[in-house]
GROMACS .gro file of C-alpha atoms in nm:
model
  305
    1MET     CA    1  -0.002   0.002   0.003
    2GLU     CA    2   0.275   0.248   0.102
    3LEU     CA    3   0.472   0.162  -0.209
    4SER     CA    4   0.182   0.239  -0.440
    5LYS     CA    5   0.129   0.571  -0.258
    6LEU     CA    6   0.491   0.656  -0.314
    7LEU     CA    7   0.467   0.567  -0.680
    8ILE     CA    8   0.155   0.792  -0.727
    9THR     CA    9   0.335   1.079  -0.553
   10LEU     CA   10   0.640   1.032  -0.778
   11LEU     CA   11   0.410   1.025  -1.088
   12ILE     CA   12   0.243   1.356  -0.967
   13LEU     CA   13   0.582   1.513  -0.905
   14GLN     CA   14   0.699   1.402  -1.254
   15ALA     CA   15   0.391   1.561  -1.413
   16ILE     CA   16   0.453   1.887  -1.226
   17PHE     CA   17   0.827   1.888  -1.284
   18PRO     CA   18   0.897   1.702  -1.615
   19SER     CA   19   1.252   1.588  -1.651
   20HIS     CA   20   1.475   1.785  -1.889
   21THR     CA   21   1.545   1.607  -2.213
   22SER     CA   22   1.819   1.700  -2.453
   23THR     CA   23   1.578   1.941  -2.626
   24GLN     CA   24   1.537   2.294  -2.494
   25ALA     CA   25   1.210   2.457  -2.394
   26ALA     CA   26   1.004   2.575  -2.684
   27PRO     CA   27   1.169   2.900  -2.815
   28ALA     CA   28   0.968   3.219  -2.838
   29ASN     CA   29   0.932   3.479  -3.122
   30SER     CA   30   1.265   3.616  -3.243
   31ASP     CA   31   1.375   3.905  -3.462
   32LEU     CA   32   1.621   3.688  -3.653
   33PHE     CA   33   1.655   3.749  -4.029
   34ARG     CA   34   1.894   3.536  -4.236
   35GLU     CA   35   1.983   3.546  -4.600
   36TYR     CA   36   2.189   3.318  -4.822
   37ILE     CA   37   2.421   3.505  -5.059
   38GLY     CA   38   2.686   3.442  -5.321
   39ALA     CA   39   2.606   3.109  -5.482
   40GLU     CA   40   2.497   3.243  -5.822
   41PHE     CA   41   2.788   3.481  -5.903
   42ASN     CA   42   2.570   3.767  -6.020
   43ASN     CA   43   2.780   4.031  -5.841
   44VAL     CA   44   2.547   4.072  -5.544
   45LYS     CA   45   2.719   4.252  -5.250
   46PHE     CA   46   2.640   4.276  -4.886
   47THR     CA   47   2.575   4.649  -4.936
   48ASP     CA   48   2.306   4.581  -5.189
   49VAL     CA   49   2.083   4.409  -4.937
   50PRO     CA   50   1.870   4.640  -4.710
   51ILE     CA   51   1.955   4.586  -4.341
   52ASN     CA   52   1.697   4.688  -4.078
   53PRO     CA   53   1.888   4.799  -3.768
   54ASN     CA   54   1.612   4.662  -3.545
   55VAL     CA   55   1.665   4.290  -3.632
   56ASP     CA   56   1.929   4.040  -3.574
   57PHE     CA   57   2.077   3.986  -3.926
   58HIS     CA   58   2.276   3.694  -4.058
   59PHE     CA   59   2.433   3.669  -4.405
   60ILE     CA   60   2.510   3.309  -4.500
   61LEU     CA   61   2.784   3.273  -4.762
   62SER     CA   62   2.706   2.996  -5.010
   63PHE     CA   63   2.895   2.763  -5.022
   64ALA     CA   64   3.214   2.618  -4.875
   65ILE     CA   65   3.242   2.262  -5.016
   66ASP     CA   66   3.485   1.976  -4.942
   67TYR     CA   67   3.561   1.937  -5.317
   68ASP     CA   68   3.869   2.037  -5.505
   69THR     CA   69   3.844   2.345  -5.735
   70SER     CA   70   3.934   2.160  -6.056
   71SER     CA   71   3.709   2.183  -6.374
   72SER     CA   72   3.563   1.849  -6.275
   73PRO     CA   73   3.569   1.868  -5.890
   74SER     CA   74   3.594   1.558  -5.677
   75PRO     CA   75   3.544   1.515  -5.295
   76THR     CA   76   3.827   1.594  -5.058
   77ASN     CA   77   3.716   1.424  -4.739
   78GLY     CA   78   3.672   1.737  -4.530
   79GLN     CA   79   3.925   1.973  -4.700
   80PHE     CA   80   3.688   2.274  -4.762
   81ASN     CA   81   3.737   2.537  -5.029
   82VAL     CA   82   3.542   2.861  -5.093
   83PHE     CA   83   3.283   2.823  -5.379
   84TRP     CA   84   3.095   3.154  -5.322
   85ASP     CA   85   3.151   3.481  -5.520
   86SER     CA   86   3.461   3.570  -5.324
   87ASP     CA   87   3.540   3.865  -5.554
   88ASN     CA   88   3.224   4.052  -5.435
   89LEU     CA   89   3.213   3.881  -5.087
   90SER     CA   90   3.566   3.898  -4.973
   91PRO     CA   91   3.719   3.915  -4.625
   92SER     CA   92   3.746   4.295  -4.639
   93GLN     CA   93   3.384   4.328  -4.739
   94VAL     CA   94   3.272   4.100  -4.452
   95SER     CA   95   3.466   4.329  -4.207
   96SER     CA   96   3.325   4.637  -4.365
   97ILE     CA   97   2.951   4.530  -4.338
   98LYS     CA   98   3.007   4.417  -3.985
   99ASN     CA   99   3.175   4.740  -3.894
  100GLN     CA  100   2.890   4.932  -4.051
  101TYR     CA  101   2.610   4.742  -3.879
  102SER     CA  102   2.646   4.616  -3.525
  103ASN     CA  103   2.351   4.387  -3.574
  104VAL     CA  104   2.512   4.190  -3.862
  105LYS     CA  105   2.681   3.857  -3.835
  106VAL     CA  106   2.810   3.647  -4.121
  107ALA     CA  107   2.824   3.266  -4.153
  108LEU     CA  108   2.915   3.011  -4.424
  109SER     CA  109   2.706   2.732  -4.540
  110LEU     CA  110   2.858   2.379  -4.616
  111GLY     CA  111   2.773   2.167  -4.907
  112GLY     CA  112   2.471   2.287  -5.106
  113ASP     CA  113   2.295   2.110  -5.395
  114SER     CA  114   2.569   2.109  -5.658
  115VAL     CA  115   2.930   2.181  -5.757
  116GLN     CA  116   3.019   2.269  -6.118
  117GLY     CA  117   2.696   2.121  -6.249
  118GLY     CA  118   2.713   1.794  -6.057
  119TYR     CA  119   2.571   1.698  -5.716
  120ALA     CA  120   2.779   1.795  -5.422
  121TYR     CA  121   2.799   1.475  -5.212
  122PHE     CA  122   2.878   1.428  -4.844
  123LYS     CA  123   3.144   1.160  -4.881
  124PRO     CA  124   3.374   1.108  -4.584
  125SER     CA  125   3.639   0.837  -4.585
  126SER     CA  126   3.610   0.795  -4.208
  127VAL     CA  127   3.463   1.003  -3.929
  128ASP     CA  128   3.794   1.084  -3.763
  129SER     CA  129   3.985   1.176  -4.086
  130TRP     CA  130   3.690   1.391  -4.217
  131VAL     CA  131   3.644   1.573  -3.885
  132SER     CA  132   4.012   1.649  -3.850
  133LYS     CA  133   4.052   1.792  -4.204
  134ALA     CA  134   3.714   1.984  -4.183
  135VAL     CA  135   3.808   2.147  -3.844
  136SER     CA  136   4.147   2.260  -3.974
  137SER     CA  137   4.027   2.384  -4.321
  138LEU     CA  138   3.711   2.557  -4.189
  139THR     CA  139   3.893   2.715  -3.908
  140LYS     CA  140   4.133   2.877  -4.160
  141ILE     CA  141   3.849   3.005  -4.378
  142ILE     CA  142   3.634   3.124  -4.085
  143LYS     CA  143   3.929   3.320  -3.945
  144GLN     CA  144   4.038   3.459  -4.279
  145TYR     CA  145   3.690   3.590  -4.345
  146ASN     CA  146   3.609   3.692  -3.992
  147LEU     CA  147   3.296   3.476  -3.974
  148ASP     CA  148   3.060   3.397  -3.684
  149GLY     CA  149   2.891   3.071  -3.761
  150ILE     CA  150   2.826   2.776  -3.984
  151ASP     CA  151   2.525   2.635  -4.160
  152ILE     CA  152   2.500   2.270  -4.275
  153ASP     CA  153   2.328   2.235  -4.619
  154TYR     CA  154   2.434   1.896  -4.750
  155GLU     CA  155   2.160   1.762  -4.969
  156HIS     CA  156   2.321   1.447  -5.119
  157PHE     CA  157   2.488   1.170  -4.937
  158GLN     CA  158   2.724   0.883  -4.989
  159ALA     CA  159   2.729   0.801  -4.622
  160ASP     CA  160   2.475   0.664  -4.377
  161PRO     CA  161   2.280   0.889  -4.136
  162ASP     CA  162   2.486   0.781  -3.828
  163THR     CA  163   2.819   0.877  -4.006
  164PHE     CA  164   2.670   1.213  -4.105
  165ALA     CA  165   2.551   1.271  -3.751
  166GLU     CA  166   2.893   1.192  -3.604
  167CYS     CA  167   3.099   1.394  -3.858
  168ILE     CA  168   2.879   1.706  -3.841
  169GLY     CA  169   2.808   1.682  -3.470
  170LYS     CA  170   3.180   1.656  -3.391
  171LEU     CA  171   3.267   1.930  -3.632
  172ILE     CA  172   3.020   2.178  -3.477
  173THR     CA  173   3.115   2.080  -3.121
  174ASN     CA  174   3.478   2.118  -3.193
  175LEU     CA  175   3.447   2.456  -3.362
  176LYS     CA  176   3.231   2.580  -3.072
  177ASN     CA  177   3.462   2.447  -2.805
  178ASN     CA  178   3.759   2.615  -2.981
  179GLY     CA  179   3.571   2.949  -2.993
  180VAL     CA  180   3.588   2.947  -3.369
  181ILE     CA  181   3.211   2.983  -3.413
  182SER     CA  182   2.930   3.115  -3.184
  183PHE     CA  183   2.630   2.951  -3.361
  184ALA     CA  184   2.544   2.670  -3.603
  185SER     CA  185   2.239   2.596  -3.814
  186ILE     CA  186   2.106   2.305  -4.028
  187ALA     CA  187   1.911   2.339  -4.350
  188PRO     CA  188   1.699   2.022  -4.410
  189PHE     CA  189   1.393   1.985  -4.631
  190ASP     CA  190   1.113   1.744  -4.668
  191ASP     CA  191   1.280   1.449  -4.847
  192ASP     CA  192   1.313   1.105  -4.690
  193GLN     CA  193   1.696   1.069  -4.740
  194VAL     CA  194   1.766   1.421  -4.628
  195GLN     CA  195   1.541   1.398  -4.323
  196SER     CA  196   1.688   1.066  -4.208
  197HIS     CA  197   2.038   1.221  -4.207
  198TYR     CA  198   1.940   1.546  -4.034
  199GLN     CA  199   1.721   1.378  -3.782
  200ALA     CA  200   1.999   1.140  -3.685
  201LEU     CA  201   2.220   1.448  -3.641
  202TRP     CA  202   1.942   1.625  -3.439
  203LYS     CA  203   1.876   1.333  -3.213
  204LYS     CA  204   2.242   1.308  -3.110
  205TYR     CA  205   2.372   1.667  -3.134
  206GLY     CA  206   2.053   1.885  -3.133
  207ASN     CA  207   2.184   2.065  -2.825
  208GLN     CA  208   2.480   2.204  -3.037
  209ILE     CA  209   2.245   2.338  -3.316
  210ASP     CA  210   2.108   2.687  -3.269
  211TYR     CA  211   1.874   2.719  -3.571
  212VAL     CA  212   1.686   2.498  -3.808
  213ASN     CA  213   1.674   2.672  -4.149
  214PHE     CA  214   1.395   2.438  -4.277
  215GLN     CA  215   1.361   2.483  -4.657
  216PHE     CA  216   0.985   2.527  -4.668
  217TYR     CA  217   1.023   2.650  -5.026
  218ALA     CA  218   1.110   2.290  -5.125
  219TYR     CA  219   0.741   2.205  -5.084
  220ASP     CA  220   0.525   2.241  -5.395
  221GLN     CA  221   0.473   2.585  -5.555
  222GLY     CA  222   0.126   2.714  -5.469
  223THR     CA  223   0.143   2.594  -5.104
  224THR     CA  224  -0.148   2.749  -4.919
  225VAL     CA  225  -0.132   2.931  -4.578
  226SER     CA  226  -0.305   2.633  -4.399
  227GLN     CA  227  -0.074   2.379  -4.562
  228PHE     CA  228   0.222   2.594  -4.462
  229MET     CA  229   0.101   2.604  -4.101
  230SER     CA  230   0.061   2.225  -4.102
  231TYR     CA  231   0.415   2.174  -4.245
  232PHE     CA  232   0.552   2.404  -3.974
  233THR     CA  233   0.381   2.198  -3.698
  234THR     CA  234   0.522   1.876  -3.852
  235GLN     CA  235   0.876   2.003  -3.878
  236SER     CA  236   0.870   2.169  -3.533
  237SER     CA  237   0.784   1.816  -3.409
  238ASN     CA  238   1.069   1.650  -3.617
  239TYR     CA  239   1.313   1.905  -3.474
  240ASN     CA  240   1.158   1.906  -3.132
  241GLY     CA  241   1.276   2.202  -2.914
  242GLY     CA  242   1.461   2.365  -3.201
  243LYS     CA  243   1.422   2.715  -3.340
  244VAL     CA  244   1.259   2.629  -3.673
  245LEU     CA  245   1.288   2.928  -3.902
  246VAL     CA  246   1.029   2.991  -4.178
  247SER     CA  247   1.150   3.064  -4.527
  248PHE     CA  248   1.072   3.160  -4.881
  249ILE     CA  249   1.252   3.151  -5.222
  250SER     CA  250   1.297   3.488  -5.408
  251ASP     CA  251   1.213   3.355  -5.750
  252GLY     CA  252   0.875   3.210  -5.632
  253SER     CA  253   0.956   2.864  -5.768
  254GLY     CA  254   0.837   2.669  -5.467
  255GLY     CA  255   0.652   2.679  -5.135
  256LEU     CA  256   0.433   2.958  -4.999
  257ALA     CA  257   0.529   3.278  -5.192
  258PRO     CA  258   0.558   3.623  -5.022
  259ASN     CA  259   0.271   3.759  -5.233
  260ASP     CA  260   0.053   3.450  -5.174
  261GLY     CA  261   0.022   3.452  -4.799
  262PHE     CA  262   0.376   3.396  -4.657
  263PHE     CA  263   0.339   3.706  -4.430
  264THR     CA  264  -0.009   3.600  -4.324
  265ALA     CA  265   0.144   3.274  -4.208
  266CYS     CA  266   0.422   3.465  -4.030
  267ASN     CA  267   0.184   3.683  -3.851
  268ARG     CA  268  -0.020   3.380  -3.743
  269LEU     CA  269   0.295   3.215  -3.607
  270LYS     CA  270   0.389   3.541  -3.434
  271SER     CA  271   0.051   3.552  -3.260
  272GLN     CA  272   0.124   3.192  -3.141
  273ASN     CA  273   0.468   3.295  -3.015
  274GLN     CA  274   0.621   3.057  -3.266
  275LEU     CA  275   0.792   3.288  -3.523
  276HIS     CA  276   1.162   3.206  -3.453
  277GLY     CA  277   1.294   3.386  -3.754
  278ILE     CA  278   1.277   3.417  -4.136
  279PHE     CA  279   1.540   3.318  -4.384
  280VAL     CA  280   1.557   3.373  -4.759
  281TRP     CA  281   1.707   3.181  -5.050
  282SER     CA  282   1.862   3.408  -5.189
  283ALA     CA  283   2.005   3.750  -5.217
  284ASP     CA  284   2.129   3.673  -5.558
  285ASP     CA  285   1.775   3.632  -5.689
  286SER     CA  286   1.621   3.906  -5.477
  287LYS     CA  287   1.850   4.159  -5.641
  288ALA     CA  288   1.620   4.161  -5.949
  289ASN     CA  289   1.312   4.274  -5.742
  290GLY     CA  290   1.487   4.527  -5.534
  291PHE     CA  291   1.477   4.315  -5.218
  292ARG     CA  292   1.125   4.411  -5.149
  293TYR     CA  293   1.037   4.103  -4.943
  294GLU     CA  294   1.353   4.132  -4.743
  295LYS     CA  295   1.235   4.471  -4.637
  296GLN     CA  296   0.886   4.338  -4.556
  297SER     CA  297   1.023   4.044  -4.358
  298GLN     CA  298   1.253   4.254  -4.155
  299ALA     CA  299   0.981   4.514  -4.077
  300LEU     CA  300   0.757   4.231  -3.953
  301LEU     CA  301   1.034   4.096  -3.740
  302ALA     CA  302   1.126   4.434  -3.601
  303ILE     CA  303   0.777   4.480  -3.447
  304ARG     CA  304   0.831   4.361  -3.091
  305HIS     CA  305   0.488   4.246  -2.987
   0.00000   0.00000   0.00000
């Protein structure tokens, strides 16, 4: 009898004080705005992009890839090279935009979809050898460019989810522990192979990942507001406890477009205290429309209530 009372008391206490798992408490609204830049070599510069001083602004250089820079590139097992438009987005231009705006940070993204017309594969020889080369090559690039964080955007894999989780998890942990970066994000989208890799990483190293740049624009073009809200709920559950950011693609080729209700969805999430930030792919494409939706996104994020 006493034992059953004790068990009931313990169950009640557990209900009142749930144990802390590896995921953090649900994050609240944020004024974070992030934009990928430099992948398309159309001479876009940091200074072209409107920056609202009342948001937390991250540029994400696209991409650093562990491939060689030959005309038919092949994987280098963690030896990263710069594949973004470094003529227009150089170390001195990074320093200049950060000096001009105290609210700007600059990160680099790893991987991406393609390299010189072929898929960019995540292809490590072994966890330890890849991590060792990745830490040293990325530290060099990050210090040279005076960067603040990294984003993980591998989309094609020649390694199983556990290997991906260990390589990327150890890379992020190492760079953070060495004081090389202050934040890290991942950029998954709704594809079985992609999700299996990123969810393995999240499960083991989610506490090292600050933001989830979920590519909502990879859903079908013509996504409705209610579908978008449903996708957001699903991905918030997949990356439980994470800051799942909403997103659009500048050229309108997928997902919920800015002129079709994207901002309606953002306001709805904001009223539910779930707007953890907005990111855009990409400044290169937005240049053609004068960055109108970047301005609108930042204006919405800058409103504090």
